[in-house]
Tab-separated table of C-alpha atoms in Angstrom:
chain	number	residue	atom	x	y	z
S	1	MET	CA	0.000	0.000	0.000
S	2	ARG	CA	1.216	3.454	-0.894
S	3	VAL	CA	-0.490	6.418	0.751
S	4	ARG	CA	0.100	9.579	-1.244
S	5	ARG	CA	1.725	12.378	0.734
S	6	ARG	CA	1.862	14.912	-2.074
S	7	THR	CA	-0.449	17.914	-2.211
S	8	VAL	CA	-1.455	17.317	-5.852
S	9	ALA	CA	-3.157	14.038	-6.704
S	10	PRO	CA	-1.744	12.141	-9.721
S	11	VAL	CA	-5.065	12.372	-11.564
S	12	VAL	CA	-5.219	16.133	-10.978
S	13	ALA	CA	-1.647	16.601	-12.191
S	14	ALA	CA	-2.375	14.571	-15.335
S	15	ARG	CA	-5.558	16.490	-16.075
S	16	TRP	CA	-3.796	19.821	-15.638
S	17	ALA	CA	-0.971	18.678	-17.922
S	18	LEU	CA	-3.395	17.461	-20.598
S	19	TRP	CA	-5.678	20.486	-20.597
S	20	THR	CA	-2.742	22.913	-20.417
S	21	PHE	CA	-1.328	21.238	-23.515
S	22	VAL	CA	-4.673	21.583	-25.307
S	23	MET	CA	-5.237	25.209	-24.321
S	24	ALA	CA	-1.664	26.170	-25.263
S	25	ASN	CA	-2.132	24.685	-28.723
S	26	LEU	CA	-5.493	26.379	-29.161
S	27	ALA	CA	-3.853	29.706	-28.284
S	28	ILE	CA	-1.122	29.095	-30.873
S	29	VAL	CA	-3.736	28.226	-33.510
S	30	GLU	CA	-5.627	31.439	-32.734
S	31	MET	CA	-2.446	33.476	-33.237
S	32	LEU	CA	-1.667	31.695	-36.503
S	33	PHE	CA	-5.228	32.309	-37.679
S	34	LEU	CA	-4.960	36.030	-36.968
S	35	HIS	CA	-1.504	36.248	-38.540
S	36	ALA	CA	-2.602	34.494	-41.762
S	37	GLY	CA	-5.204	37.158	-42.548
S	38	THR	CA	-8.779	36.929	-43.732
S	39	GLY	CA	-10.274	34.738	-46.418
S	40	LYS	CA	-11.859	35.792	-49.722
S	41	ASN	CA	-14.958	36.922	-47.828
S	42	GLY	CA	-16.249	36.966	-44.276
S	43	VAL	CA	-17.965	33.568	-44.509
S	44	LEU	CA	-14.816	31.859	-45.770
S	45	THR	CA	-12.819	33.507	-42.984
S	46	VAL	CA	-15.142	31.960	-40.408
S	47	ALA	CA	-14.985	28.639	-42.294
S	48	LYS	CA	-11.186	28.699	-42.033
S	49	PHE	CA	-11.492	29.360	-38.283
S	50	PHE	CA	-13.636	26.238	-37.810
S	51	GLY	CA	-11.376	24.193	-40.088
S	52	LEU	CA	-8.295	24.976	-38.009
S	53	HIS	CA	-10.075	24.030	-34.810
S	54	ALA	CA	-11.334	20.811	-36.388
S	55	ALA	CA	-7.694	19.903	-37.071
S	56	VAL	CA	-6.768	20.494	-33.429
S	57	LEU	CA	-9.721	18.387	-32.250
S	58	MET	CA	-8.637	15.540	-34.542
S	59	LEU	CA	-5.152	15.576	-33.069
S	60	PHE	CA	-6.532	15.700	-29.529
S	61	GLN	CA	-8.665	12.657	-30.371
S	62	LEU	CA	-5.506	10.738	-31.243
S	63	LEU	CA	-3.889	11.575	-27.909
S	64	LEU	CA	-6.959	10.447	-25.957
S	65	VAL	CA	-6.888	6.967	-27.523
S	66	ALA	CA	-3.109	6.570	-27.801
S	67	ARG	CA	-3.056	4.641	-24.482
S	68	LEU	CA	-0.020	6.532	-23.255
S	69	PRO	CA	1.022	4.893	-19.962
S	70	TRP	CA	1.597	8.157	-18.088
S	71	LEU	CA	-1.949	9.382	-18.797
S	72	ASP	CA	-3.630	5.986	-18.526
S	73	ARG	CA	-2.238	5.199	-15.067
S	74	ARG	CA	-3.333	8.559	-13.702
S	75	ILE	CA	-6.626	9.253	-15.459
S	76	GLY	CA	-7.791	5.797	-16.542
S	77	MET	CA	-8.897	4.460	-19.912
S	78	ASP	CA	-12.582	4.777	-18.978
S	79	ARG	CA	-12.370	8.533	-18.424
S	80	LEU	CA	-10.143	9.064	-21.450
S	81	THR	CA	-12.673	7.131	-23.533
S	82	VAL	CA	-15.552	9.283	-22.279
S	83	TRP	CA	-13.602	12.420	-23.162
S	84	HIS	CA	-12.811	10.910	-26.568
S	85	ARG	CA	-16.525	10.385	-27.135
S	86	TRP	CA	-17.524	13.971	-26.326
S	87	VAL	CA	-14.597	15.484	-28.199
S	88	GLY	CA	-15.681	13.289	-31.120
S	89	PHE	CA	-19.169	14.787	-31.182
S	90	THR	CA	-17.648	18.277	-30.884
S	91	LEU	CA	-15.441	17.404	-33.851
S	92	LEU	CA	-18.492	16.228	-35.807
S	93	TRP	CA	-20.314	19.551	-35.437
S	94	THR	CA	-17.136	21.549	-36.042
S	95	VAL	CA	-16.451	19.678	-39.293
S	96	LEU	CA	-20.058	20.063	-40.452
S	97	THR	CA	-19.988	23.788	-39.676
S	98	HIS	CA	-16.711	24.179	-41.565
S	99	ALA	CA	-18.067	22.300	-44.591
S	100	VAL	CA	-21.357	24.220	-44.746
S	101	LEU	CA	-19.584	27.588	-44.406
S	102	VAL	CA	-17.081	26.702	-47.147
S	103	VAL	CA	-19.888	25.898	-49.583
S	104	LEU	CA	-21.864	28.984	-48.519
S	105	GLY	CA	-18.807	31.235	-48.788
S	106	PHE	CA	-17.938	30.136	-52.322
S	107	ALA	CA	-21.616	30.276	-53.326
S	108	ARG	CA	-21.718	33.925	-52.312
S	109	LEU	CA	-18.363	34.585	-53.941
S	110	ASP	CA	-19.541	33.130	-57.277
S	111	ASP	CA	-23.167	34.230	-56.901
S	112	ALA	CA	-24.280	30.624	-57.412
S	113	SER	CA	-26.538	28.175	-55.610
S	114	MET	CA	-25.094	26.036	-52.840
S	115	ALA	CA	-25.903	22.843	-54.742
S	116	LYS	CA	-24.037	24.023	-57.827
S	117	THR	CA	-21.138	25.224	-55.685
S	118	PHE	CA	-20.974	21.895	-53.842
S	119	PHE	CA	-20.587	19.904	-57.073
S	120	ALA	CA	-18.091	22.412	-58.411
S	121	LEU	CA	-15.950	22.027	-55.284
S	122	ALA	CA	-16.229	18.232	-55.532
S	123	GLY	CA	-14.396	18.504	-58.831
S	124	VAL	CA	-11.386	20.045	-57.101
S	125	PRO	CA	-9.077	17.284	-55.699
S	126	ALA	CA	-8.145	19.221	-52.556
S	127	SER	CA	-11.790	19.947	-51.731
S	128	LEU	CA	-12.807	16.370	-52.547
S	129	LEU	CA	-10.307	15.088	-49.964
S	130	GLY	CA	-11.894	17.317	-47.336
S	131	MET	CA	-15.353	16.119	-48.308
S	132	GLY	CA	-14.229	12.513	-47.964
S	133	ALA	CA	-12.821	13.163	-44.496
S	134	ALA	CA	-16.010	14.966	-43.456
S	135	ALA	CA	-18.204	12.129	-44.757
S	136	ILE	CA	-16.258	9.563	-42.712
S	137	VAL	CA	-16.526	11.715	-39.578
S	138	VAL	CA	-20.300	11.968	-40.082
S	139	VAL	CA	-20.645	8.185	-40.500
S	140	ILE	CA	-18.596	7.498	-37.364
S	141	GLY	CA	-20.586	10.087	-35.433
S	142	ALA	CA	-23.847	8.449	-36.529
S	143	VAL	CA	-22.828	4.913	-35.497
S	144	SER	CA	-21.465	6.264	-32.189
S	145	ALA	CA	-24.833	7.716	-31.178
S	146	ARG	CA	-26.026	5.788	-28.146
S	147	TYR	CA	-29.175	4.401	-29.808
S	148	VAL	CA	-27.207	2.988	-32.761
S	149	ARG	CA	-24.143	1.931	-30.773
S	150	GLN	CA	-26.188	-0.261	-28.429
S	151	ARG	CA	-27.526	-2.217	-31.408
S	152	LEU	CA	-24.180	-2.914	-33.055
S	153	ARG	CA	-21.699	-5.662	-32.250
S	154	TYR	CA	-18.505	-4.269	-30.817
S	155	GLU	CA	-16.479	-5.713	-33.723
S	156	THR	CA	-18.744	-3.964	-36.256
S	157	TRP	CA	-18.601	-0.661	-34.431
S	158	HIS	CA	-14.832	-0.911	-34.013
S	159	GLY	CA	-14.306	-1.796	-37.673
S	160	LEU	CA	-16.212	1.311	-38.745
S	161	HIS	CA	-14.388	3.399	-36.149
S	162	VAL	CA	-11.022	2.469	-37.659
S	163	LEU	CA	-12.077	4.486	-40.714
S	164	LEU	CA	-11.312	7.562	-38.632
S	165	TYR	CA	-7.625	7.013	-39.377
S	166	LEU	CA	-8.420	7.256	-43.084
S	167	ALA	CA	-10.303	10.477	-42.368
S	168	LEU	CA	-7.253	11.854	-40.569
S	169	GLY	CA	-5.041	11.053	-43.525
S	170	LEU	CA	-7.460	12.713	-45.957
S	171	ALA	CA	-7.791	15.735	-43.678
S	172	PHE	CA	-4.017	16.082	-43.408
S	173	VAL	CA	-3.526	16.152	-47.190
S	174	HIS	CA	-6.540	18.478	-47.517
S	175	GLN	CA	-4.952	20.812	-44.985
S	176	LEU	CA	-1.633	20.780	-46.822
S	177	GLN	CA	-3.305	21.798	-50.079
S	178	GLU	CA	-5.993	24.172	-48.862
S	179	THR	CA	-5.114	25.906	-45.607
S	180	THR	CA	-3.120	29.094	-46.077
S	181	THR	CA	-2.562	29.180	-42.316
S	182	PHE	CA	-0.506	26.005	-42.613
S	183	SER	CA	2.002	27.683	-44.913
S	184	SER	CA	1.618	31.306	-43.864
S	185	SER	CA	5.129	31.381	-42.368
S	186	THR	CA	8.069	29.135	-41.586
S	187	PRO	CA	7.161	28.934	-37.851
S	188	ALA	CA	3.608	27.961	-38.857
S	189	LYS	CA	4.893	25.136	-41.055
S	190	ILE	CA	7.207	23.882	-38.299
S	191	TYR	CA	4.416	24.036	-35.722
S	192	TRP	CA	1.824	22.148	-37.807
S	193	TRP	CA	4.245	19.444	-38.872
S	194	ALA	CA	5.486	19.003	-35.288
S	195	LEU	CA	1.907	18.772	-33.956
S	196	TRP	CA	0.811	16.180	-36.517
S	197	LEU	CA	3.972	14.119	-36.060
S	198	PHE	CA	3.612	14.223	-32.269
S	199	ALA	CA	-0.028	13.083	-32.336
S	200	PHE	CA	0.514	10.319	-34.883
S	201	GLY	CA	3.763	9.300	-33.163
S	202	ALA	CA	1.983	8.975	-29.823
S	203	LEU	CA	-0.741	6.830	-31.407
S	204	VAL	CA	1.683	4.547	-33.218
S	205	ALA	CA	3.894	4.193	-30.139
S	206	GLY	CA	1.039	3.463	-27.729
S	207	ARG	CA	-1.177	1.298	-29.922
S	208	ILE	CA	1.343	-0.549	-32.122
S	209	VAL	CA	5.016	-0.273	-31.168
S	210	MET	CA	4.690	-0.849	-27.419
S	211	PRO	CA	2.271	-3.843	-27.586
S	212	VAL	CA	4.295	-5.522	-30.354
S	213	TRP	CA	7.567	-5.009	-28.501
S	214	ARG	CA	6.193	-6.272	-25.182
S	215	ASN	CA	4.770	-9.437	-26.713
S	216	ALA	CA	8.001	-10.145	-28.586
S	217	TYR	CA	10.031	-9.526	-25.439
S	218	HIS	CA	7.884	-11.360	-22.855
S	219	ARG	CA	6.524	-14.166	-25.100
S	220	PHE	CA	3.383	-14.757	-23.041
S	221	HIS	CA	1.898	-18.256	-22.936
S	222	VAL	CA	-0.783	-20.109	-20.975
S	223	THR	CA	0.372	-22.302	-18.079
S	224	ALA	CA	-2.930	-23.262	-16.455
S	225	VAL	CA	-6.690	-23.020	-16.921
S	226	VAL	CA	-8.602	-23.391	-13.647
S	227	PRO	CA	-12.438	-23.554	-13.498
S	228	GLU	CA	-13.592	-21.530	-10.484
S	229	SER	CA	-17.285	-22.426	-10.912
S	230	ASP	CA	-19.690	-23.554	-13.624
S	231	ASP	CA	-19.407	-20.235	-15.460
S	232	VAL	CA	-16.143	-18.718	-14.154
S	233	VAL	CA	-12.613	-19.645	-15.148
S	234	SER	CA	-9.109	-18.406	-14.292
S	235	VAL	CA	-6.332	-18.392	-16.872
S	236	HIS	CA	-2.713	-18.284	-15.706
S	237	VAL	CA	-0.177	-16.744	-18.095
S	238	THR	CA	3.585	-16.572	-17.772
S	239	GLY	CA	6.453	-15.326	-19.914
S	240	ARG	CA	10.023	-14.089	-19.915
S	241	HIS	CA	11.191	-11.296	-17.598
S	242	LEU	CA	7.728	-10.572	-16.208
S	243	ASP	CA	9.396	-8.715	-13.357
S	244	ARG	CA	10.023	-5.966	-15.941
S	245	LEU	CA	6.377	-5.695	-16.982
S	246	PRO	CA	5.054	-2.475	-15.347
S	247	ALA	CA	1.843	-4.043	-14.041
S	248	LEU	CA	0.069	-3.032	-10.831
S	249	ALA	CA	-2.659	-4.716	-8.826
S	250	GLY	CA	-6.055	-3.403	-9.953
S	251	GLN	CA	-5.073	-2.945	-13.587
S	252	PHE	CA	-6.436	-4.815	-16.584
S	253	CYS	CA	-5.030	-6.070	-19.871
S	254	ILE	CA	-6.526	-6.657	-23.293
S	255	TRP	CA	-6.124	-10.356	-24.051
S	256	ARG	CA	-6.015	-12.333	-27.279
S	257	PHE	CA	-5.640	-16.112	-27.461
S	258	PRO	CA	-5.019	-17.211	-31.084
S	259	GLY	CA	-6.976	-20.320	-31.946
S	260	HIS	CA	-9.449	-19.673	-29.122
S	261	HIS	CA	-11.367	-16.955	-30.956
S	262	HIS	CA	-11.092	-14.741	-34.001
S	263	TRP	CA	-7.703	-13.014	-34.125
S	264	TRP	CA	-9.324	-9.573	-34.124
S	265	ALA	CA	-11.446	-10.328	-31.049
S	266	ALA	CA	-9.931	-8.903	-27.886
S	267	ASN	CA	-11.322	-8.808	-24.363
S	268	PRO	CA	-10.407	-6.579	-21.410
S	269	PHE	CA	-9.992	-8.679	-18.248
S	270	SER	CA	-8.621	-7.475	-14.926
S	271	LEU	CA	-5.656	-9.070	-13.253
S	272	SER	CA	-7.256	-11.168	-10.518
S	273	ALA	CA	-3.984	-11.544	-8.603
S	274	ALA	CA	-1.308	-8.977	-7.872
S	275	PRO	CA	1.568	-9.279	-10.385
S	276	ASP	CA	4.473	-11.144	-8.761
S	277	GLY	CA	7.028	-10.973	-11.570
S	278	ARG	CA	6.464	-14.641	-12.478
S	279	SER	CA	2.901	-14.930	-13.784
S	280	LEU	CA	-0.337	-13.095	-14.526
S	281	ARG	CA	-3.850	-14.318	-13.817
S	282	LEU	CA	-7.186	-13.295	-15.278
S	283	THR	CA	-10.548	-14.520	-14.019
S	284	ALA	CA	-13.579	-14.188	-16.271
S	285	LYS	CA	-17.270	-15.000	-16.170
S	286	ALA	CA	-18.902	-16.550	-19.241
S	287	VAL	CA	-21.025	-13.691	-20.577
S	288	GLY	CA	-20.204	-14.121	-24.281
S	289	SER	CA	-18.706	-16.593	-26.705
S	290	ALA	CA	-15.154	-15.305	-26.122
S	291	SER	CA	-15.188	-15.487	-22.322
S	292	ALA	CA	-17.206	-18.736	-22.318
S	293	GLY	CA	-14.546	-20.478	-24.376
S	294	LEU	CA	-11.624	-19.550	-22.154
S	295	ARG	CA	-11.822	-22.857	-20.275
S	296	HIS	CA	-10.941	-24.655	-23.509
S	297	ILE	CA	-7.652	-22.836	-24.169
S	298	PRO	CA	-4.842	-25.406	-24.569
S	299	ILE	CA	-2.025	-25.303	-22.029
S	300	GLY	CA	1.120	-23.902	-23.604
S	301	SER	CA	-0.681	-21.829	-26.252
S	302	ARG	CA	0.486	-18.298	-26.972
S	303	ALA	CA	-1.234	-15.311	-25.452
S	304	TYR	CA	-1.077	-11.781	-26.808
S	305	VAL	CA	-1.388	-9.135	-24.133
S	306	GLU	CA	-1.906	-5.383	-24.458
S	307	GLY	CA	-1.366	-3.338	-21.371
S	308	PRO	CA	-1.457	-3.187	-18.462
S	309	TYR	CA	-3.967	-0.355	-18.391
S	310	GLY	CA	-6.058	1.446	-15.807
S	311	ALA	CA	-5.924	3.823	-12.868
S	312	PHE	CA	-7.698	1.524	-10.386
S	313	THR	CA	-4.503	1.149	-8.343
S	314	SER	CA	-2.855	2.103	-5.068
S	315	LEU	CA	-1.117	4.981	-6.865
S	316	HIS	CA	-4.130	7.094	-5.881
S	317	ARG	CA	-4.271	6.194	-2.179
S	318	THR	CA	-4.715	9.146	0.166
S	319	ARG	CA	-5.825	7.556	3.472
S	320	PRO	CA	-4.503	4.682	5.621
S	321	GLY	CA	-7.923	2.991	5.764
S	322	ALA	CA	-9.548	1.439	2.694
S	323	LEU	CA	-13.043	0.317	1.729
S	324	LEU	CA	-13.139	-2.020	-1.284
S	325	ILE	CA	-16.581	-2.491	-2.860
S	326	ALA	CA	-17.084	-5.162	-5.517
S	327	GLY	CA	-20.062	-6.539	-7.385
S	328	GLY	CA	-20.033	-9.919	-9.151
S	329	VAL	CA	-16.895	-10.552	-11.181
S	330	GLY	CA	-15.791	-7.011	-10.271
S	331	ILE	CA	-14.147	-8.717	-7.317
S	332	THR	CA	-11.154	-9.589	-9.521
S	333	PRO	CA	-9.248	-6.258	-9.326
S	334	VAL	CA	-10.350	-5.855	-5.701
S	335	ARG	CA	-8.906	-9.258	-4.853
S	336	ALA	CA	-5.611	-8.190	-6.487
S	337	LEU	CA	-5.586	-4.920	-4.525
S	338	LEU	CA	-6.053	-6.863	-1.286
S	339	GLU	CA	-2.659	-8.475	-1.785
S	340	GLU	CA	-1.049	-5.037	-1.525
S	341	GLU	CA	-2.817	-4.211	1.736
S	342	PRO	CA	-0.677	-4.543	4.866
S	343	ALA	CA	-2.163	-5.707	8.133
S	344	GLY	CA	-4.484	-2.905	9.037
S	345	ASP	CA	-7.730	-1.179	8.387
S	346	VAL	CA	-9.447	-2.683	5.343
S	347	VAL	CA	-13.134	-3.450	4.783
S	348	VAL	CA	-14.494	-5.366	1.786
S	349	LEU	CA	-18.125	-5.258	0.672
S	350	TYR	CA	-18.842	-8.020	-1.843
S	351	ARG	CA	-22.266	-7.834	-3.529
S	352	VAL	CA	-23.596	-11.031	-5.133
S	353	ARG	CA	-26.989	-12.587	-5.687
S	354	SER	CA	-26.113	-15.678	-3.655
S	355	GLU	CA	-23.069	-17.156	-1.936
S	356	GLN	CA	-22.704	-19.599	-4.842
S	357	ASP	CA	-22.137	-16.595	-7.126
S	358	ALA	CA	-19.289	-15.240	-4.997
S	359	VAL	CA	-16.295	-15.724	-7.303
S	360	LEU	CA	-12.948	-16.205	-5.513
S	361	ALA	CA	-14.746	-15.872	-2.170
S	362	ASP	CA	-12.380	-18.233	-0.339
S	363	GLU	CA	-9.318	-16.328	-1.559
S	364	VAL	CA	-10.837	-12.993	-0.603
S	365	ARG	CA	-11.857	-14.304	2.810
S	366	ALA	CA	-8.328	-15.601	3.471
S	367	LEU	CA	-6.674	-12.355	2.370
S	368	VAL	CA	-8.993	-10.255	4.531
S	369	ALA	CA	-8.413	-12.523	7.533
S	370	ASP	CA	-4.622	-12.353	7.106
S	371	ARG	CA	-4.840	-8.571	7.226
S	372	GLY	CA	-7.192	-8.364	10.163
S	373	GLY	CA	-9.878	-6.734	8.045
S	374	GLN	CA	-13.610	-7.217	7.631
S	375	LEU	CA	-15.529	-8.912	4.824
S	376	HIS	CA	-19.254	-8.353	4.337
S	377	LEU	CA	-20.851	-10.675	1.798
S	378	LEU	CA	-24.016	-8.884	0.681
S	379	THR	CA	-26.433	-11.352	-0.901
S	380	GLY	CA	-29.980	-11.303	-2.221
S	381	ARG	CA	-31.849	-9.366	-4.861
S	382	THR	CA	-31.883	-5.605	-4.620
S	383	GLY	CA	-35.359	-4.545	-3.640
S	384	GLU	CA	-37.375	-2.363	-1.349
S	385	GLY	CA	-36.130	-4.172	1.727
S	386	ASN	CA	-32.593	-4.807	0.502
S	387	GLN	CA	-30.674	-1.656	-0.432
S	388	PRO	CA	-27.113	-2.294	0.810
S	389	PHE	CA	-25.674	0.642	-1.129
S	390	ALA	CA	-28.112	3.257	0.071
S	391	PRO	CA	-26.295	5.950	2.103
S	392	GLU	CA	-27.707	4.702	5.389
S	393	GLY	CA	-26.766	1.115	4.511
S	394	LEU	CA	-23.151	2.031	3.767
S	395	ARG	CA	-22.887	4.120	6.920
S	396	ALA	CA	-24.235	1.243	9.004
S	397	LEU	CA	-21.643	-1.156	7.577
S	398	VAL	CA	-18.734	1.312	7.603
S	399	PRO	CA	-19.349	4.152	10.078
S	400	ASP	CA	-16.031	5.882	9.289
S	401	ILE	CA	-16.509	5.663	5.518
S	402	ALA	CA	-15.636	9.350	4.999
S	403	GLU	CA	-12.175	8.685	6.472
S	404	ARG	CA	-11.280	5.953	3.964
S	405	ASP	CA	-10.226	5.568	0.385
S	406	VAL	CA	-13.116	3.863	-1.405
S	407	TYR	CA	-12.526	1.590	-4.428
S	408	VAL	CA	-15.600	0.560	-6.423
S	409	CYS	CA	-15.792	-2.040	-9.196
S	410	GLY	CA	-18.918	-3.784	-10.416
S	411	PRO	CA	-21.804	-3.650	-12.884
S	412	PRO	CA	-22.648	-0.138	-14.151
S	413	ALA	CA	-25.911	0.119	-12.187
S	414	MET	CA	-24.235	-0.895	-8.938
S	415	THR	CA	-21.276	1.426	-9.508
S	416	SER	CA	-23.606	4.361	-10.192
S	417	ALA	CA	-25.634	3.610	-7.045
S	418	VAL	CA	-22.502	3.432	-4.886
S	419	LEU	CA	-21.056	6.654	-6.291
S	420	ALA	CA	-24.365	8.453	-5.690
S	421	ALA	CA	-24.419	7.179	-2.102
S	422	LEU	CA	-20.830	8.303	-1.526
S	423	ARG	CA	-21.742	11.796	-2.696
S	424	GLY	CA	-24.659	11.757	-0.275
S	425	LEU	CA	-22.314	10.716	2.536
S	426	GLU	CA	-19.947	13.563	1.551
S	427	VAL	CA	-16.980	11.288	0.998
S	428	PRO	CA	-14.316	13.563	-0.548
S	429	HIS	CA	-14.063	13.059	-4.289
S	430	ARG	CA	-10.281	12.541	-4.134
S	431	GLN	CA	-10.867	9.462	-1.923
S	432	VAL	CA	-13.243	7.758	-4.381
S	433	HIS	CA	-11.725	5.506	-7.050
S	434	ALA	CA	-13.939	3.779	-9.597
S	435	GLU	CA	-13.255	2.479	-13.064
S	436	ARG	CA	-15.673	1.196	-15.663
S	437	PHE	CA	-13.858	-1.376	-17.756
S	438	GLY	CA	-14.518	-1.648	-21.484
S	439	LEU	CA	-13.136	-0.836	-24.907
S	440	ALA	CA	-15.906	1.406	-26.232
């Protein structure tokens, strides 16, 4: 256990660093826009303004999904993904505004209809590239709307989402050929090239170079497959020099097992045991074809691992006492965190429908007992007479809850209920640590 003694929390420092970087670049873009002068008319000047900001938003999108370890460990992939989503919708409306204003501006300049102007611009290669990029952004925005997204398979949604990289390439070439701000001065050229190279470099390093290098270096393979219950299985993975893998208890990895499922299918599973430098363990419940088939993975088969990822770790500890709240298979990162707890003040609340559904219950019970802590197994259906995560219920179980760090991992509905109760109990925000695991 590491209790932070610094005045600035890691997540706060990372957020300040990220938003300072964004605001600094926006300020530079504003200066370049003013220095480059106006367009051919007022509408085209405003269109150029939106186009420049669309470029910055695109680059920011790359940073949010680059899975840079320094940001991921402090902010968490779940929060970065949420920001990516909202920046994406902002990008959508910025691109649409830019496109409409460009057509309107040239229509006024040529005293022609917008339809005629649109088709005339489509005949210009540079403009056609921009139109292609805008069309892809619109398609991705449409399939990312909550109503549509919930009705698509993850693989389908992800396959369409990859088109965004094509849009970025088209937008980059479009910018080179169209934007006078890009080439208005030597410093402007240096700045734009450096910004694009930095964003693409971060993406390539975080999403391609680092995972490929780690798998080549560690050569992960399966050493054991252990059924924990009828629908839960643990997979043990080892490899070379695992003591050099920067994994922390509470983190998760993205796992691929060739031959077990389609090569493009990847699943995020938490480490269900604290990394010991010799092996890694994941524990999964059969909720889909990929997780259900884990118990059939052959011993000795290769495993491809991305990560570790996540901010659900002891890096964010602020208090000596800890309350760990888990629901269902959300016990896996909590069980790993328990291994880092010294003998002392730890309370675990484990919410399950019945004792038979309590995954890894014996391990959790033993770890809590070794540390002199308390384990409350909360069973039964949530109903009018059974609300364990209501504010009064939490206070009854843990009277000093406001003096503890609180870690929460479980189904979305449970996590939301717990976080709402913690706000009602006035537990300081810096002491609350929750992470919603997923890729989208």
